[in-house]
mmCIF file of C-alpha atoms and ligand atoms in Angstrom:
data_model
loop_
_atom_site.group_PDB
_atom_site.id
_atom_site.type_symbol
_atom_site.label_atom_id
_atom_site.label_comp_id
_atom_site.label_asym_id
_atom_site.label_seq_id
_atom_site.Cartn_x
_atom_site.Cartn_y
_atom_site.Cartn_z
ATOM 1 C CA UNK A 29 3.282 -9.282 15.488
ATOM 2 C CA UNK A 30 6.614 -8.095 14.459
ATOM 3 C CA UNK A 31 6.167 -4.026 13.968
ATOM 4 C CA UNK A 32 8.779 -1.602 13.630
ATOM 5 C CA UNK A 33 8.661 1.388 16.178
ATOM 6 C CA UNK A 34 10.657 3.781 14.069
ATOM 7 C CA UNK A 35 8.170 3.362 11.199
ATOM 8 C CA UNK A 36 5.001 3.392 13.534
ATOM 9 C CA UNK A 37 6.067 7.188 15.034
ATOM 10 C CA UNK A 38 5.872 8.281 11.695
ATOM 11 C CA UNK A 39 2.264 6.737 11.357
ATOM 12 C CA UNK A 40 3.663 3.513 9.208
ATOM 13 C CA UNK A 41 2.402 0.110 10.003
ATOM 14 C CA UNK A 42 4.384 -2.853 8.318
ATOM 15 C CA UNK A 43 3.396 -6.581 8.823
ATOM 16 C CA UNK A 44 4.538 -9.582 7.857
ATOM 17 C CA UNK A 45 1.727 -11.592 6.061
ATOM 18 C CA UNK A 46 2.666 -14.851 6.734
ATOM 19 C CA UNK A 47 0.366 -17.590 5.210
ATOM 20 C CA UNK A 48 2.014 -21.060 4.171
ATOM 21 C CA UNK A 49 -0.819 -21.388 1.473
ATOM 22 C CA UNK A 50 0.325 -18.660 -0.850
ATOM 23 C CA UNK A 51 3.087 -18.231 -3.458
ATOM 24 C CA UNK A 52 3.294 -14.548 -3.278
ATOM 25 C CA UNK A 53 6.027 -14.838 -6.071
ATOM 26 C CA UNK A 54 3.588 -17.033 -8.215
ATOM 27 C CA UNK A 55 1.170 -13.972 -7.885
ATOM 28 C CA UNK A 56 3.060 -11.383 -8.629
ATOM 29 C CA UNK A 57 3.939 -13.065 -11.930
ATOM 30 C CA UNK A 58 0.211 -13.646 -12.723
ATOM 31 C CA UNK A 59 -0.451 -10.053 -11.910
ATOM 32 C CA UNK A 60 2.679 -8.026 -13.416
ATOM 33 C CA UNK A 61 0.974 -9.294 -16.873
ATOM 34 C CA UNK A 62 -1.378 -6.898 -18.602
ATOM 35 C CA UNK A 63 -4.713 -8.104 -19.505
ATOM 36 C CA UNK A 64 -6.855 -6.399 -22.386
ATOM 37 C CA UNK A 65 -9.236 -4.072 -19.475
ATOM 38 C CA UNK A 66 -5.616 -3.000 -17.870
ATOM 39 C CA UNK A 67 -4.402 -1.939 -21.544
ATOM 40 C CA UNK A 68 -7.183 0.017 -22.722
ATOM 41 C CA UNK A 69 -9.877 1.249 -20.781
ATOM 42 C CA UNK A 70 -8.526 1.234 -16.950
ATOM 43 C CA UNK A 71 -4.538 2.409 -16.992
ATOM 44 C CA UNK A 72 -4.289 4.463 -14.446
ATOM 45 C CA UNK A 73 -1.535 7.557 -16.046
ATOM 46 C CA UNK A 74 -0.078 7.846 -12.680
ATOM 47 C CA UNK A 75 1.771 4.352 -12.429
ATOM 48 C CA UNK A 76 4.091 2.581 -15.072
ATOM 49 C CA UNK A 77 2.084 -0.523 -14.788
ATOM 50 C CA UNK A 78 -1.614 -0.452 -13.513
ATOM 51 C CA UNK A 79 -3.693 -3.423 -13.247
ATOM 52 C CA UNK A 80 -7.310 -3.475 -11.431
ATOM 53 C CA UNK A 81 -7.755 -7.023 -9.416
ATOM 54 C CA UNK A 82 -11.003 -6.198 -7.463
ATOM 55 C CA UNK A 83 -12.387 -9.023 -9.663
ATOM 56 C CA UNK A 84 -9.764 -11.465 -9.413
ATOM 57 C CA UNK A 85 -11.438 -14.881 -8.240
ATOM 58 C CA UNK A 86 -8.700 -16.203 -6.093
ATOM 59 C CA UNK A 87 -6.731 -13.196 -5.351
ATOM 60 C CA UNK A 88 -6.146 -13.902 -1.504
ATOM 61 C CA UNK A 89 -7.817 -11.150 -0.092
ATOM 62 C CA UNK A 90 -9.398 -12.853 2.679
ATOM 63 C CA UNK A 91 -6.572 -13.248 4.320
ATOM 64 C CA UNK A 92 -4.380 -10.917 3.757
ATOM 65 C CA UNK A 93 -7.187 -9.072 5.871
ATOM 66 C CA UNK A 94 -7.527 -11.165 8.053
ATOM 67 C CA UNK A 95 -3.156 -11.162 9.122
ATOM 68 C CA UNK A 96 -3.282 -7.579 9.289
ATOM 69 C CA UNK A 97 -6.773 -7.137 11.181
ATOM 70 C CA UNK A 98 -5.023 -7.068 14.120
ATOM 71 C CA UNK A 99 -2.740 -4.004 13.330
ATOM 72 C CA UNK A 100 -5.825 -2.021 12.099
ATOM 73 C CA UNK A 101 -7.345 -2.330 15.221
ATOM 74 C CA UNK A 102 -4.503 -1.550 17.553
ATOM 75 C CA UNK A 103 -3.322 1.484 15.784
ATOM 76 C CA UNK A 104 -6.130 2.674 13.043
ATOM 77 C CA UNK A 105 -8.957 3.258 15.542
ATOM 78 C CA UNK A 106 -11.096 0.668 14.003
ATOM 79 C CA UNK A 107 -13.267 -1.845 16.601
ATOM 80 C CA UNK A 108 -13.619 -4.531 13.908
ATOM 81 C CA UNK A 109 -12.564 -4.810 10.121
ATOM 82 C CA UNK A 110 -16.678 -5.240 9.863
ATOM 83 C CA UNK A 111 -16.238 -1.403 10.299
ATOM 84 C CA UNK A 112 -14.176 -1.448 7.104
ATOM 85 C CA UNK A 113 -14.827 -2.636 3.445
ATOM 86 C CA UNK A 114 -12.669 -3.088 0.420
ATOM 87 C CA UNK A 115 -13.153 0.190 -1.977
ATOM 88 C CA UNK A 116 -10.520 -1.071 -4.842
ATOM 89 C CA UNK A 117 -7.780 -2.968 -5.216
ATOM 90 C CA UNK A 118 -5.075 -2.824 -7.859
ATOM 91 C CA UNK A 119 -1.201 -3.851 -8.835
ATOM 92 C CA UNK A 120 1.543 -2.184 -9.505
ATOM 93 C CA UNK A 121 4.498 -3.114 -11.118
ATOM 94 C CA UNK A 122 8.392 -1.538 -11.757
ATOM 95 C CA UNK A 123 11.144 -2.560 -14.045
ATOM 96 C CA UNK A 124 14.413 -0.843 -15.552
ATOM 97 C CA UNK A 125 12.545 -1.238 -19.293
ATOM 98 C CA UNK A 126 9.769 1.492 -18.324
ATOM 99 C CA UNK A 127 9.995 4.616 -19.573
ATOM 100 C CA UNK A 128 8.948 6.765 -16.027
ATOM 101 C CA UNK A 129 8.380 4.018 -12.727
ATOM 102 C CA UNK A 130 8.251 6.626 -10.330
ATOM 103 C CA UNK A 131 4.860 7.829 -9.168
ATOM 104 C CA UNK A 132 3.529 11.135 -8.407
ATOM 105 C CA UNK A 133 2.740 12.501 -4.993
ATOM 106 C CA UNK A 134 -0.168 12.037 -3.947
ATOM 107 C CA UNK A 135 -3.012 10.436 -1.220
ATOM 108 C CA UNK A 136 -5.158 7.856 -1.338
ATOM 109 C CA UNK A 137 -9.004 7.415 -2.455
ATOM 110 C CA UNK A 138 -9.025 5.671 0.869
ATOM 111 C CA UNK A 139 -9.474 5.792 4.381
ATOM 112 C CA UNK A 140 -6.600 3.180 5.437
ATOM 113 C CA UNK A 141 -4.136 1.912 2.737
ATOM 114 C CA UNK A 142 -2.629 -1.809 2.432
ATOM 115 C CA UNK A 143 0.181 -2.096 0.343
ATOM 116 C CA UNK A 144 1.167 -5.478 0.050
ATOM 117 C CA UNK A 145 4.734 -6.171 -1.659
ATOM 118 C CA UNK A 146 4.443 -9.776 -3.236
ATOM 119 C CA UNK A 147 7.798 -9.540 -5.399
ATOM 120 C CA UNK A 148 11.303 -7.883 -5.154
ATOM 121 C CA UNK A 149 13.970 -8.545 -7.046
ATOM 122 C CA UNK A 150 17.160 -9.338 -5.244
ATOM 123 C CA UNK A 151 19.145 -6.550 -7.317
ATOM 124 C CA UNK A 152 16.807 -4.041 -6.661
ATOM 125 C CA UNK A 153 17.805 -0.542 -6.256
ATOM 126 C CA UNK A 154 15.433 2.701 -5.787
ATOM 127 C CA UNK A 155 11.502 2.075 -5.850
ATOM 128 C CA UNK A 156 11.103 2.980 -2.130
ATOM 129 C CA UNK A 157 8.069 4.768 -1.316
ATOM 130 C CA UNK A 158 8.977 8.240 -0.140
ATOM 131 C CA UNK A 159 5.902 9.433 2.984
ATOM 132 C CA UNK A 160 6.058 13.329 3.633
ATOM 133 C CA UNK A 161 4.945 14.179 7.216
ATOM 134 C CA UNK A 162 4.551 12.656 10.151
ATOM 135 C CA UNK A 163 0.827 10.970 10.841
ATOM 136 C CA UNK A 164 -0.645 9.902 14.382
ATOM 137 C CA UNK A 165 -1.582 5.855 14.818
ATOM 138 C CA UNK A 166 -3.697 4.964 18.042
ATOM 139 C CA UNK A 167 -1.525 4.024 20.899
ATOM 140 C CA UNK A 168 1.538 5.068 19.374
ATOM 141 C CA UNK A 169 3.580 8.200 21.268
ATOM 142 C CA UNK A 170 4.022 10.761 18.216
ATOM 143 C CA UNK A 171 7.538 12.110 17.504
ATOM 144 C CA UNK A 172 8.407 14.883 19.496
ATOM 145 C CA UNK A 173 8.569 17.842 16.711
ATOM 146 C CA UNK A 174 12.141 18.237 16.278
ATOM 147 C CA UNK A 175 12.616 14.811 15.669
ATOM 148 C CA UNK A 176 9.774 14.605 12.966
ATOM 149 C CA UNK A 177 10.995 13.660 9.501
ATOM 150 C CA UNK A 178 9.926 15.887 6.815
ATOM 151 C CA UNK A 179 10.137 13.144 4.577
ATOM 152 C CA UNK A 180 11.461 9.008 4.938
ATOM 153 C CA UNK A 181 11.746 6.425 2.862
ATOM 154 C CA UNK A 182 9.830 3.459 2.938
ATOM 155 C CA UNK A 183 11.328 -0.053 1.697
ATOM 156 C CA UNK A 184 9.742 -2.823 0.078
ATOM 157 C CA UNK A 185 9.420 -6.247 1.002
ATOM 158 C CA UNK A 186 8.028 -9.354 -0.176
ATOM 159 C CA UNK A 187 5.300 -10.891 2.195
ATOM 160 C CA UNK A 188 5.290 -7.507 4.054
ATOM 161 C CA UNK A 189 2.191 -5.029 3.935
ATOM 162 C CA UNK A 190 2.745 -1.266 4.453
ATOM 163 C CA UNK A 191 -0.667 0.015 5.897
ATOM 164 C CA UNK A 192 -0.922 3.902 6.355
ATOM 165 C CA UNK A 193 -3.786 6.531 6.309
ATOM 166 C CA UNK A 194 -4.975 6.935 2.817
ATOM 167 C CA UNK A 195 -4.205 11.204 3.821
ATOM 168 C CA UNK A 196 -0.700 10.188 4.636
ATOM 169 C CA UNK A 197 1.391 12.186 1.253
ATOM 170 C CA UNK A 198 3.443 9.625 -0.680
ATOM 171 C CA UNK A 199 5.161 8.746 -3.996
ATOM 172 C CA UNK A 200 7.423 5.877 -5.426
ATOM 173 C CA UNK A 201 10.538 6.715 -6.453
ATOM 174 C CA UNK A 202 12.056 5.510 -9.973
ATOM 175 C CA UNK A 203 13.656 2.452 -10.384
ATOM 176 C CA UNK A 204 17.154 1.931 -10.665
ATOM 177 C CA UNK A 205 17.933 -1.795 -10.988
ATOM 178 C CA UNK A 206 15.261 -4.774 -10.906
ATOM 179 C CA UNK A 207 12.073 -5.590 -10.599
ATOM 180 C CA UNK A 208 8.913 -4.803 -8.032
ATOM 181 C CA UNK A 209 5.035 -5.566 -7.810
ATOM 182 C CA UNK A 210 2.719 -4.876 -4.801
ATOM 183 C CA UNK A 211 -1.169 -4.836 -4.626
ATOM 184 C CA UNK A 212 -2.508 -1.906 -3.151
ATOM 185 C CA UNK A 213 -5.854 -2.510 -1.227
ATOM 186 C CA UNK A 214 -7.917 0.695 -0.489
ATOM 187 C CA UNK A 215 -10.112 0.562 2.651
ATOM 188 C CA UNK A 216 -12.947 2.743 3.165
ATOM 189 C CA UNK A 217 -14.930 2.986 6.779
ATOM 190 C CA UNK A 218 -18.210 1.490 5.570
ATOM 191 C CA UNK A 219 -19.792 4.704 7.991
ATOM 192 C CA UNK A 220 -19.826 7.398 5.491
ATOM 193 C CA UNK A 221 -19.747 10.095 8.285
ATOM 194 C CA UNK A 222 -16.582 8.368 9.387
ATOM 195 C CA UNK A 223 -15.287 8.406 6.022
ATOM 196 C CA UNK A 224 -12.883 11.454 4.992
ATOM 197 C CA UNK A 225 -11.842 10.021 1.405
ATOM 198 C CA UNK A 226 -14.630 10.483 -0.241
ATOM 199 C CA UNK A 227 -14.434 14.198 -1.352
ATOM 200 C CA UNK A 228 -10.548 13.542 -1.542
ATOM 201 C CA UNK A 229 -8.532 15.317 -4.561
ATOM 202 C CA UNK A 230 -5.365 13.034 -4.492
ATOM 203 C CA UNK A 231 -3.324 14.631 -6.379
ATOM 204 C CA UNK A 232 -1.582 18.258 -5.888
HETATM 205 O O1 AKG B 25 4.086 0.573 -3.906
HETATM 206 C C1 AKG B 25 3.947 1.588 -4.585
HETATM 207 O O2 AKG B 25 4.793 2.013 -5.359
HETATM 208 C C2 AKG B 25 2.669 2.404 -4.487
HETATM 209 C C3 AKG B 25 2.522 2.981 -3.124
HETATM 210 C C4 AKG B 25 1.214 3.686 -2.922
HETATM 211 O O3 AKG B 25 0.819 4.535 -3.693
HETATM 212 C C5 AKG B 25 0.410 3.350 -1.741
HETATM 213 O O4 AKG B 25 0.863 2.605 -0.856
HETATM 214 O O5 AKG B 25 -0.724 3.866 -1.670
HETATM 215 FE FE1 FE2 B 26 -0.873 5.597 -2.848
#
């Protein structure tokens, strides 16, 4: 496990997800496409491009899970992912042809967040996700206080999940140049008293 110790004092978590049997590229094209449910009754108004995958068949979530189990353990507090279950899952997509691809700050409707990046173009410029505060991970010293960023940018990369408390404050800057599509996996501890999302207003 490869994990950057820069992002984890701030209470980031990126890991590679490393799996020979899946074209990450080959999903993001299959996913950046809107389907009839994503044009009409699902959008989501806060993102450019919203698409809801909970239901797609072959969708890899499995494992995807199962590469970044080990990070969720050793810095989220959780004993087992059995402690955890898949609330929602959804894609997101940015290109130079939408009218607004930022997104507006906000949390999560989840206890632990998985962003995974499946595509970004080479020429890309802007689209980082922008994380305001500091947040604690397990086993991780915290930042002493004058050294705590007020605010840091988060870059994208293919293969590479972000995970982060679902509290942690975040948006996605606009796009300048190219083109971008994660999946964003919402995790929820199936223990409802451990649970702090559910009553969550996300947005300010
Ligand atoms: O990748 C993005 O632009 C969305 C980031 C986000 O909202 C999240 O990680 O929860
Ligand atoms: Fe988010």
């Amino acid at each position: 496990m490869i994990i950057d110790n820069k992002l984890l004092q701030c209470g980031i978590c990126r890991v590679a997800v490393v799996d020979d049997g899946i074209d990450w590229l080959d999903w993001a094209s299959k996913l950046s496409k809107p389907t009839l449910d994503s044009l009409t009754f699902e959008g989501d108004s806060h993102y450019a491009f919203y698409r809801n995958i909970m239901d797609e068949p072959s969708f890899p979530f499995p494992i995807i899970l199962n590469h970044v189990a080990a990070a969720v353990q050793k810095y989220f507090d959780v004993n087992s992912m059995e402690e955890m279950r898949l609330d929602d899952a959804f894609c997101v997509h940015y290109n130079t042809s939408q009218k607004d691809s930022s997104g507006a700050k906000h949390t999560d409707p989840s206890d632990i967040t998985i962003n995974m990046c499946l595509e970004v173009s080479d020429n890309i410029e802007g689209s980082q996700v922008k994380f305001y505060g500091t947040k604690n991970l397990h086993d991780v010293l915290p930042l002493k206080d004058d050294d705590s960023a007020s605010a840091f940018l988060v870059e994208q990369q293919p293969g590479y999940a972000t995970i982060h408390w679902g509290d942690h404050p975040h948006e996605t800057l606009p796009i300048e140049h190219g083109r971008r599509t994660n999946v964003i996996m919402t995790l929820m501890f199936k223990d409802k008293s451990r649970s702090q999302a559910a009553n969550r207003t996300c947005y300010y």
